[in-house]
Amino acid sequence: MRKIVYPVIMALGLYAPFMSVAQTTLHIDISNPRTDISSTMWGVFFEDINYGADGGLYAEMIKNRSFEFPQPLMGWKAFGNVSVKTDGPFGRNPHYVTLGAASHPHKHTGLENEGFFGVSFKQGETYRFSLYARAAAGSTGNLRVELADPATDSSDAIEASGKIVVESSEWKKYSITLTPEETVNNGVLRLFLEKPDNTAIDVEHISLFPVETWNNHENGLRKDLVRALYDLHPAVFRFPGGCIVEGTEMSDRYQWKNTVGPVENRPTIPNRWQYTFPHRLAPDYYQSGGLGFYEYFLLSEEIGAEPLPVLNVGMVCQYQNSADAHAAIDSLRPFIDDALDLIEFANGDTTTEWGSIRADMGHPAPFNLKYIAIGNEQWGAEYAEHLRPFVNELRASHPEIAIIGSAGPSPDGEEFDRLWNDMSKLKVDLVDEHYYKDEKWFLDNSTRYDSYSRKRPKVFAGEYACHVKGHEYNNYEGALAEAAFMTGLERNADVVRMATYAPLFANKNSWQWRPDLIWFDNFNVMTTDSYEVQRLFATNAGSHTLPLTISRDVGTGLVYNDSIYASAVVDKPTSTIIVKIVNVSDKNIPVTISLDNLSRKEIKDIQGTVMTQSSSITDGSLKTASLNPLNLTMDKIIKKGKLREMTLNCNARSFTVLKLRY
Ligand code: AHR
């Protein structure tokens, strides 16, 4: 039997598709931890796409709450004497509605909101309704608020109701709580003048939130969706995009300053995903700014992730515009100020202009921002030209902040090479690479970083997901290819310092992009196989890489193609060696793990998890993976009291995480 030793960069069988393999051995040199793994290695990328924010993570249940969509009553049904006015109390959201007195005792004046794919409420849960209102001078008006089920057969369609007495002719905030008697998925919120008073009332910023949000913040986020994020243990949180940072036009680019301060006065802007794909139009997709930069920083802190904001570099989306739509180089001042002021907003003390705004919003302590990305997927010589003044100013005034530049939308090619050169010359700290590719690309590219220059900026794999040919939703095969690819990121943790899967969320009722990590509707959260892969990496990140090589005994047995992908790390604080093995073939493969230079260390404990595809669930479901403990017994593995070598039968199409505590 011939023995061939490959560095692990040559995944098993890579150059020998018809070669027979009997035995695979992973040699792990545990005496020689190589590189520290960045504490930001595994994270997530959030963008308001697929109704990820409004209609998703942001727990507001009322669509177009400020009447600021171009058709001010979009999302609303008006009945009776309703008129829209534009001299409201909030300068950046000037519209409001007058509910005028009904003309007849048997008529009503009111509004009904359809919510995001229905106003969905649960029996026994408490919801906070609020609005701004004023009555005509000298009069008092009564508003009735209802949560109703328009589809019910029962004569009682009202599941919760309350009354608001508007006594003042000044704009004032009113709030009540509602507790429905039934659970309704496709409900509505109704608001109307109560008889017999029938006095005209002006209403603005009509809002409904569950009282129980994540950490019970009033302008809060959906608890179940944040929980799914929290359970992922993301080490870095990239926001708010993506393409929404660029905007289809300069005017609708994401501007963080419009998303902080009182929520009522954050301007509504169109979401570019409303019309990006003509086959997936979403005419009611707008950004309320309710989930803004303060909330993003707070969320990052509460899920234990480093915040990583992305700012506009003075350029619009290059897919949709010509070069003359960008800001001229000599008019970049406001864009650069946005970056400088953001650092002050996040880190400045409470005596600074922006630090005091953060404090007024409830967070006097700094958010400890360490990274900033300037530009999303930009390209051409103009990107470096735009970025240069940002880098110069940021380096001069904030050398403590790491700057991330972009390598554009493609992971290779002339433009990619040019961007890398430009970013190297500008000496940015990290370069953001994006790859939405098929499974072959992901497997082939598990060795991508083995040969990357160690002298250039570090890599941020800022957006990636395997788009399996012929499968539109997430599927197991894609998740496995992602895991194989991620072993390559991990082995090269000296050059790859962070990686964020994308996109993060998708609303099952209306999405623009798939696959996505977490799907949801108003009541449910559906995680995916890719989610499990991300979670397994993030919760087994380790502190240092360990050198790993693969050797194979080539026999005449079964035929395997590219099959085994692996990486090994040690987590020094917990004295744990963690080995990740991905078998992408449809055969079980015995893999021997040889712990070279084990010296005298004793293995105290062995645990493992293996992810396989559950046979009971058919392809096409969002989640088909099942995770089980590895069946290992110490006495089988340990020879003479010390472990040196062990053999695992790696299941067909599996991802194994093995943890050895020494
Ligand atoms: O993740 C979806 C989109 O893909 C992002 O907005 C953009 O950066 C990329 O093209």
XYZ file of C-alpha atoms and ligand atoms in Angstrom:
672
model
C 0.000 0.000 0.000
C 1.383 3.370 -1.030
C 1.262 6.234 1.432
C 0.864 9.755 0.112
C 1.203 12.788 2.341
C -0.480 15.975 1.210
C -0.614 19.245 3.024
C -4.223 19.683 4.037
C -4.608 22.371 1.396
C -5.117 19.523 -1.037
C -8.437 18.239 0.067
C -8.658 14.515 -0.235
C -8.737 13.257 -3.779
C -8.551 16.724 -5.263
C -6.199 15.686 -7.980
C -7.249 12.092 -8.254
C -10.933 11.806 -8.932
C -10.794 8.106 -9.683
C -8.303 7.180 -7.032
C -9.307 4.578 -4.477
C -8.879 5.434 -0.832
C -8.893 3.210 2.159
C -7.634 5.377 4.959
C -7.374 9.056 5.689
C -5.241 10.403 8.490
C -5.258 13.902 9.898
C -1.950 14.752 11.558
C -2.365 17.480 14.093
C 0.699 18.914 15.715
C -0.601 19.946 19.061
C 2.742 21.143 20.372
C 2.815 23.959 17.896
C -0.174 26.324 18.094
C 0.376 28.704 15.232
C -1.728 31.782 14.987
C -4.152 33.473 17.252
C -7.676 33.321 15.897
C -9.331 36.710 15.835
C -11.964 37.136 18.530
C -14.188 38.497 15.736
C -13.808 35.452 13.512
C -17.408 34.246 13.064
C -20.207 36.771 12.779
C -23.294 37.835 10.891
C -24.247 40.479 8.384
C -27.554 42.249 8.844
C -29.276 44.179 6.106
C -32.861 45.364 5.774
C -33.551 43.025 2.866
C -36.344 40.396 2.796
C -38.248 42.565 5.324
C -35.390 41.933 7.753
C -35.904 45.159 9.749
C -39.325 46.775 9.160
C -41.656 43.786 9.095
C -38.984 41.626 10.745
C -36.497 42.190 13.540
C -37.935 45.603 14.405
C -40.975 44.732 16.494
C -43.210 47.583 15.276
C -46.466 46.010 14.042
C -47.937 49.016 12.206
C -46.999 49.644 8.604
C -46.563 53.283 7.557
C -47.140 54.472 11.113
C -46.260 58.091 10.254
C -48.156 58.319 6.948
C -44.864 59.045 5.165
C -45.072 56.544 2.316
C -45.503 58.420 -1.005
C -49.166 57.404 -0.890
C -49.764 58.538 2.706
C -52.525 56.007 3.396
C -50.672 52.981 2.024
C -51.175 50.123 4.478
C -54.271 51.846 5.876
C -57.963 51.718 5.087
C -59.771 54.917 5.869
C -63.454 55.105 6.619
C -65.582 58.210 7.044
C -64.249 61.725 7.242
C -60.469 61.196 7.012
C -58.017 63.722 5.619
C -54.203 63.826 5.409
C -52.357 66.983 6.479
C -48.686 67.945 6.231
C -47.968 70.399 9.042
C -47.493 67.812 11.786
C -45.368 68.004 14.922
C -42.383 66.094 13.514
C -40.505 68.133 10.932
C -38.903 65.187 9.151
C -42.181 63.228 9.071
C -44.683 66.039 8.481
C -47.785 64.021 7.537
C -50.611 63.251 9.934
C -54.299 62.398 9.693
C -57.362 64.260 10.851
C -60.229 62.047 11.899
C -63.062 64.468 11.274
C -66.470 64.300 12.917
C -68.797 61.842 11.182
C -71.625 63.488 9.311
C -74.352 61.237 10.734
C -74.870 59.494 14.093
C -74.759 56.118 12.339
C -71.508 56.825 10.501
C -67.949 56.297 11.740
C -64.625 57.945 11.086
C -61.539 55.833 11.521
C -58.505 54.001 10.221
C -57.585 50.356 9.885
C -53.998 49.142 9.504
C -53.060 45.892 7.795
C -49.714 45.477 9.553
C -46.844 43.616 7.993
C -48.507 40.621 6.380
C -51.276 41.008 8.928
C -51.293 42.459 12.414
C -50.528 39.223 14.266
C -51.243 38.994 17.961
C -51.329 36.237 20.541
C -53.902 35.405 23.155
C -52.888 36.646 26.595
C -49.842 38.615 25.438
C -49.716 42.322 26.081
C -49.254 44.912 23.352
C -48.479 48.582 23.781
C -50.499 50.881 21.548
C -49.387 54.498 21.308
C -49.980 57.541 19.178
C -49.610 61.291 19.145
C -52.935 63.127 19.115
C -54.619 66.447 19.691
C -58.244 67.552 19.852
C -59.772 70.785 18.631
C -59.247 73.663 21.081
C -61.638 73.515 23.998
C -62.991 70.035 23.257
C -62.278 66.503 24.397
C -62.373 63.590 22.003
C -62.467 59.860 22.484
C -60.666 57.298 20.382
C -61.494 53.631 20.368
C -58.651 51.210 19.577
C -59.279 47.608 18.557
C -57.345 44.539 17.621
C -59.695 42.631 15.370
C -59.887 39.502 13.293
C -61.637 40.437 10.053
C -61.703 36.827 8.874
C -63.469 35.295 11.847
C -66.803 33.501 11.509
C -67.634 34.370 15.054
C -69.861 37.360 15.818
C -67.122 38.605 18.108
C -64.264 39.734 15.896
C -62.844 42.194 18.417
C -60.077 40.473 20.365
C -58.916 43.474 22.406
C -60.023 47.064 22.747
C -59.260 50.218 24.670
C -60.150 53.867 24.869
C -58.013 56.979 24.677
C -59.329 60.330 25.886
C -57.711 63.207 24.021
C -58.107 66.286 26.163
C -55.473 68.612 24.858
C -55.263 70.754 21.769
C -51.453 70.344 21.987
C -49.827 67.277 20.435
C -49.339 64.701 23.182
C -48.290 61.063 23.309
C -50.987 58.647 24.555
C -50.466 55.008 25.250
C -52.530 52.024 26.407
C -51.977 48.280 26.575
C -54.133 45.665 24.893
C -54.351 41.963 25.724
C -56.129 39.895 23.043
C -58.532 37.120 23.925
C -57.618 35.039 20.893
C -54.556 34.470 18.775
C -54.948 35.962 15.314
C -52.388 35.795 12.533
C -53.993 38.017 9.955
C -55.600 40.645 12.130
C -55.968 44.409 11.857
C -55.637 47.398 14.129
C -58.609 49.759 14.119
C -58.800 53.250 15.453
C -61.927 55.389 15.282
C -63.742 58.276 16.856
C -65.928 57.012 19.602
C -69.566 57.993 19.789
C -71.339 59.968 21.037
C -68.678 62.700 21.325
C -67.638 62.470 17.693
C -65.112 65.286 18.089
C -62.395 65.659 15.440
C -58.955 64.400 16.474
C -55.583 64.680 14.743
C -53.462 61.517 14.928
C -49.810 60.816 14.137
C -47.156 58.098 14.642
C -49.587 55.276 15.372
C -47.629 52.406 16.840
C -48.130 48.928 18.261
C -45.396 46.833 19.870
C -45.410 43.686 21.949
C -44.525 44.734 25.489
C -42.155 41.809 25.623
C -39.395 42.671 23.218
C -35.751 41.609 23.506
C -34.700 42.973 26.906
C -38.066 44.773 26.947
C -36.825 47.894 25.191
C -39.811 50.054 24.207
C -38.589 50.780 20.702
C -37.627 47.144 20.691
C -36.737 44.130 18.614
C -38.514 40.819 18.235
C -37.489 38.621 21.110
C -37.600 35.352 19.191
C -35.473 36.646 16.325
C -32.835 38.179 18.585
C -32.786 34.943 20.549
C -31.904 33.085 17.353
C -29.085 35.562 16.822
C -27.882 35.323 20.382
C -27.768 31.532 20.168
C -25.484 31.817 17.171
C -22.831 33.528 19.327
C -21.845 35.954 16.596
C -18.563 37.674 17.385
C -19.109 40.515 14.949
C -22.267 42.189 13.658
C -22.015 43.990 10.298
C -24.791 46.510 9.534
C -26.839 48.129 7.968
C -25.923 46.753 4.483
C -25.197 45.896 1.780
C -26.691 47.698 -1.104
C -28.964 49.826 1.100
C -25.845 51.722 2.200
C -25.374 52.834 -1.399
C -28.953 53.568 -2.399
C -30.400 53.516 -5.887
C -29.968 57.272 -5.801
C -27.873 59.383 -3.441
C -31.045 60.624 -1.762
C -32.090 57.171 -0.616
C -28.696 55.965 0.610
C -28.641 54.949 4.270
C -27.717 57.962 6.424
C -27.116 56.968 9.998
C -27.704 60.439 11.422
C -31.320 60.179 10.278
C -31.731 57.018 12.333
C -30.844 58.312 15.798
C -32.731 60.533 18.219
C -36.504 60.450 18.786
C -38.005 57.703 16.707
C -40.970 59.838 15.607
C -38.662 62.198 13.779
C -36.556 59.683 11.880
C -37.425 60.123 8.212
C -38.951 57.253 6.265
C -37.103 56.367 3.058
C -37.766 53.803 0.322
C -36.026 50.489 0.705
C -34.074 49.813 -2.471
C -35.109 46.133 -2.340
C -38.628 47.337 -3.078
C -37.830 47.341 -6.796
C -34.346 45.842 -7.287
C -35.680 42.594 -8.738
C -38.612 43.141 -11.109
C -39.795 39.569 -10.467
C -39.881 40.215 -6.700
C -41.389 43.681 -6.404
C -42.333 44.775 -2.875
C -44.219 48.055 -3.295
C -44.781 48.596 0.419
C -41.136 48.154 1.454
C -39.838 51.289 3.217
C -37.326 51.990 5.959
C -38.803 53.707 8.989
C -35.376 54.145 10.620
C -36.929 52.784 13.819
C -34.206 50.173 13.902
C -31.400 52.697 13.617
C -27.758 52.991 14.549
C -28.386 53.316 18.278
C -30.437 50.135 18.192
C -27.786 48.360 16.077
C -25.040 49.257 18.549
C -27.197 48.214 21.477
C -28.082 44.937 19.807
C -24.418 44.207 19.074
C -23.609 44.804 22.716
C -26.493 42.645 23.940
C -25.586 39.672 21.766
C -21.888 39.989 22.558
C -20.774 40.988 19.043
C -18.365 43.695 17.925
C -20.332 46.332 16.011
C -19.184 46.829 12.436
C -20.979 49.701 10.703
C -20.687 50.221 6.947
C -20.831 53.790 5.658
C -21.332 55.284 2.231
C -18.079 56.365 0.552
C -19.757 59.058 -1.531
C -20.758 56.610 -4.245
C -24.128 55.182 -5.266
C -24.882 51.644 -6.386
C -22.714 51.079 -9.460
C -25.044 48.437 -10.898
C -27.708 51.099 -11.243
C -25.838 54.329 -11.974
C -23.181 55.915 -14.096
C -20.098 57.526 -12.558
C -21.565 61.020 -12.622
C -24.096 60.017 -9.939
C -21.321 59.769 -7.330
C -20.344 62.676 -5.113
C -17.442 64.658 -6.565
C -14.157 64.143 -4.729
C -14.170 67.752 -3.593
C -17.652 67.362 -2.066
C -16.945 64.437 0.208
C -16.863 66.532 3.376
C -20.325 65.527 4.660
C -19.578 61.852 4.001
C -16.265 62.016 5.865
C -17.956 63.912 8.685
C -20.494 61.095 8.885
C -17.628 58.706 9.604
C -15.923 60.968 12.149
C -19.200 61.799 13.874
C -20.152 58.142 13.997
C -17.005 57.375 15.961
C -17.964 60.194 18.327
C -21.518 58.860 18.568
C -20.230 55.390 19.462
C -17.192 56.210 21.558
C -17.227 59.906 22.459
C -17.772 60.967 26.033
C -21.060 62.489 27.054
C -19.768 66.051 26.724
C -19.282 65.659 22.968
C -22.077 66.568 20.555
C -22.736 63.032 19.334
C -21.754 61.294 22.552
C -24.413 63.321 24.332
C -27.041 62.198 21.818
C -26.083 58.590 22.571
C -26.341 59.331 26.301
C -29.742 60.993 25.884
C -30.933 57.897 24.104
C -30.045 55.833 27.167
C -26.415 54.713 26.799
C -23.949 57.072 28.490
C -21.179 54.461 28.344
C -19.364 54.215 25.023
C -20.162 51.371 22.634
C -16.460 50.747 22.099
C -16.466 50.797 18.304
C -13.295 49.299 16.825
C -14.072 48.782 13.131
C -15.560 50.861 10.375
C -16.192 49.841 6.760
C -16.266 52.576 4.131
C -18.070 51.549 0.962
C -19.938 48.340 0.306
C -19.510 46.741 -3.121
C -17.765 49.573 -4.957
C -15.325 49.213 -7.785
C -13.263 51.069 -10.372
C -10.417 53.508 -9.848
C -13.023 55.907 -8.458
C -13.499 53.791 -5.359
C -9.899 54.232 -4.201
C -10.097 57.919 -5.098
C -13.170 58.324 -2.925
C -11.786 56.213 -0.104
C -8.378 57.920 0.131
C -9.514 61.097 1.942
C -11.505 58.986 4.433
C -8.427 56.891 5.196
C -6.222 59.959 5.579
C -8.582 61.676 7.997
C -9.459 58.573 9.981
C -5.810 57.596 10.381
C -4.963 61.091 11.555
C -7.740 61.453 14.092
C -8.650 57.850 14.972
C -5.671 55.537 14.557
C -7.399 53.156 16.990
C -10.180 52.348 14.499
C -9.566 49.578 11.948
C -10.665 50.541 8.432
C -12.281 48.045 6.075
C -12.209 48.565 2.319
C -14.041 46.603 -0.357
C -12.878 44.128 -3.000
C -16.099 44.684 -4.951
C -18.869 42.232 -5.696
C -16.770 39.464 -7.336
C -14.271 37.190 -5.622
C -11.844 37.138 -8.547
C -11.018 38.739 -11.883
C -9.261 41.851 -13.080
C -11.384 44.272 -11.074
C -10.951 42.209 -7.921
C -7.158 42.233 -8.394
C -7.136 45.949 -9.028
C -9.206 46.613 -5.910
C -6.880 44.480 -3.804
C -3.926 46.455 -5.136
C -5.654 49.733 -4.417
C -6.636 48.631 -0.908
C -3.078 47.482 -0.221
C -1.704 50.820 -1.351
C -4.194 52.630 0.869
C -3.127 50.319 3.701
C -6.628 49.579 4.900
C -6.676 47.028 7.716
C -9.067 44.545 6.161
C -10.481 43.938 2.706
C -14.094 42.846 2.417
C -14.607 39.986 -0.071
C -18.041 38.713 -1.152
C -18.953 35.350 -2.613
C -22.392 34.063 -3.517
C -21.299 30.993 -5.458
C -22.238 27.391 -6.113
C -21.110 24.333 -4.201
C -18.223 23.575 -6.550
C -16.792 27.039 -6.001
C -17.078 26.672 -2.242
C -15.313 23.311 -2.227
C -12.610 24.410 -4.659
C -12.064 27.557 -2.644
C -11.517 25.796 0.664
C -7.851 26.245 -0.224
C -8.278 29.846 -1.395
C -6.403 31.494 1.448
C -3.597 28.948 1.806
C -1.621 30.889 -0.751
C -2.765 34.441 0.058
C -0.036 36.972 0.678
C 0.605 37.495 4.366
C 1.990 40.958 3.678
C -1.180 42.636 2.460
C -4.217 43.740 4.491
C -6.165 41.018 6.257
C -9.320 39.465 4.844
C -12.892 40.019 5.934
C -15.200 37.510 4.260
C -18.041 40.004 4.560
C -20.799 38.270 2.579
C -20.963 34.644 1.610
C -23.464 31.856 1.102
C -23.488 28.771 -1.070
C -26.132 28.983 -3.794
C -26.519 25.348 -4.752
C -27.273 24.885 -8.421
C -30.913 24.047 -9.006
C -31.943 24.763 -5.394
C -33.346 28.103 -4.462
C -33.906 27.766 -0.744
C -31.197 26.875 1.715
C -30.348 23.231 1.652
C -28.123 20.720 3.307
C -25.663 20.434 0.463
C -25.027 24.175 0.512
C -24.505 24.128 4.264
C -21.992 21.303 3.941
C -20.084 23.171 1.220
C -20.051 26.246 3.460
C -18.639 24.146 6.313
C -15.915 22.766 4.021
C -15.064 26.290 2.897
C -15.028 27.557 6.473
C -12.384 24.986 7.443
C -10.209 26.852 4.919
C -10.999 30.189 6.572
C -10.166 28.713 9.939
C -6.883 27.129 8.849
C -5.914 30.543 7.528
C -7.039 32.511 10.540
C -3.790 34.472 10.399
C -5.018 36.169 7.233
C -8.818 35.793 7.500
C -9.808 37.774 10.562
C -13.579 37.778 10.252
C -16.362 36.221 8.242
C -20.066 37.030 8.115
C -22.670 34.883 6.347
C -25.259 36.801 4.296
C -28.067 37.652 4.186
C -29.191 36.999 7.701
C -33.000 37.187 7.754
C -35.844 36.529 5.344
C -39.568 36.936 5.830
C -41.348 33.943 4.311
C -44.176 36.214 3.190
C -42.009 38.399 1.001
C -38.320 38.073 0.245
C -35.973 39.342 -2.431
C -32.927 37.124 -1.940
C -32.291 33.562 -0.940
C -30.768 31.509 0.572
C -30.760 33.256 3.957
C -29.639 32.162 7.385
C -32.883 32.573 9.336
C -36.423 32.587 7.969
C -39.433 33.817 9.854
C -43.039 34.885 9.705
C -44.982 36.877 12.269
C -45.096 34.026 14.765
C -42.321 31.614 13.825
C -38.566 31.484 13.454
C -37.122 28.885 11.113
C -33.389 28.339 11.248
C -31.518 26.550 8.469
C -28.766 23.983 7.988
C -26.414 26.880 7.269
C -27.402 28.323 10.645
C -26.276 25.098 12.348
C -22.957 25.247 10.529
C -22.418 28.846 11.590
C -23.343 28.010 15.156
C -21.002 25.018 15.286
C -18.101 27.137 14.085
C -18.879 30.111 16.305
C -19.306 28.044 19.453
C -16.131 26.089 18.735
C -13.942 28.905 17.521
C -10.822 28.207 19.573
C -8.021 30.635 20.292
C -5.168 29.384 18.061
C -4.853 27.333 14.893
C -3.008 24.023 14.962
C -0.922 22.771 12.031
C -2.786 20.007 10.236
C -1.838 17.774 7.325
C -3.730 14.961 5.644
C -2.204 11.706 4.533
C -3.991 8.948 2.674
C -3.331 5.278 2.231
C -4.410 4.535 -1.264
C -5.891 1.134 -1.695
C -8.267 -0.535 -4.073
C -11.396 -0.001 -2.065
C -14.139 2.514 -2.636
C -13.724 5.389 -5.012
C -13.950 8.841 -3.490
C -13.805 12.218 -5.053
C -12.952 15.419 -3.136
C -14.231 14.343 0.222
C -12.591 15.362 3.437
C -12.051 18.956 4.515
C -10.629 19.655 7.932
C -9.185 22.177 10.337
C -7.884 22.042 13.878
C -7.655 24.646 16.595
C -6.837 24.760 20.244
C -8.772 26.791 22.743
C -6.092 27.635 25.264
C -8.332 29.089 27.981
C -10.290 25.840 28.207
C -7.404 23.507 27.218
C -9.425 21.999 24.400
C -8.321 20.752 21.002
C -11.135 21.133 18.465
C -11.068 19.267 15.175
C -13.617 19.993 12.438
C -14.072 17.431 9.691
C -16.418 17.714 6.727
C -17.126 14.676 4.584
C -18.926 15.820 1.454
C -19.023 12.401 -0.214
C -21.947 10.026 -0.040
C -19.796 7.315 1.555
C -18.764 6.851 5.150
C -15.017 7.478 5.415
C -12.823 6.293 8.253
C -10.629 9.180 9.344
C -7.755 8.646 11.725
C -6.773 11.573 13.859
C -3.163 11.477 14.851
C -2.177 13.873 17.579
C 1.493 14.332 16.831
C 3.793 15.544 19.587
C 1.182 14.857 22.185
C 3.941 14.794 24.840
C 2.634 13.991 28.286
C -0.632 15.699 28.136
C -3.541 13.535 29.011
C -6.876 13.758 27.357
C -9.400 14.208 30.127
C -12.557 14.222 28.144
C -13.741 13.673 24.591
C -16.956 15.069 23.171
C -18.235 15.489 19.714
C -21.137 16.555 17.580
C -21.953 15.225 14.194
C -24.280 16.919 11.763
C -25.922 14.682 9.203
C -28.965 15.043 7.055
C -32.038 13.647 8.690
C -33.557 11.088 6.371
C -37.054 11.758 7.642
C -37.176 15.250 6.187
C -37.252 15.678 2.453
C -35.089 18.072 0.544
C -36.605 21.529 0.168
C -37.404 21.985 3.843
C -35.579 24.833 5.476
C -33.883 22.571 7.934
C -32.864 19.014 7.229
C -29.811 18.646 9.419
C -29.827 16.690 12.613
C -27.146 17.139 15.229
C -26.149 14.233 17.424
C -23.463 13.542 19.961
C -20.604 11.476 18.599
C -20.607 8.041 20.087
C -17.142 7.768 21.536
C -15.968 5.806 24.493
C -12.771 6.718 26.213
C -11.552 3.162 26.726
C -11.771 2.426 23.010
C -9.826 5.501 22.139
C -7.239 5.801 24.803
C -4.308 3.455 24.564
C -2.191 2.943 27.620
C -3.743 5.842 29.398
C -2.792 8.325 26.719
C -4.460 9.223 23.501
C -2.329 9.421 20.430
C -4.477 8.220 17.631
C -8.148 7.614 17.112
C -10.249 6.641 14.152
C -13.644 8.066 13.426
C -16.012 6.699 10.906
C -17.049 9.984 9.312
C -20.585 9.604 8.094
C -21.455 10.278 4.511
C -22.291 13.964 3.996
C -21.493 14.979 7.529
C -19.852 17.701 9.535
C -18.116 16.543 12.695
C -16.821 18.686 15.525
C -14.575 16.785 17.895
C -13.465 18.291 21.194
C -10.643 16.853 23.233
C -10.024 18.406 26.596
C -6.506 17.898 27.908
O -26.705 40.296 0.682
C -27.454 40.791 -0.372
C -26.676 41.793 -1.214
O -25.620 41.155 -1.857
C -26.010 42.905 -0.469
O -26.857 43.965 -0.246
C -24.902 43.325 -1.390
O -23.782 43.821 -0.702
C -24.605 42.079 -2.180
O -24.635 42.338 -3.532
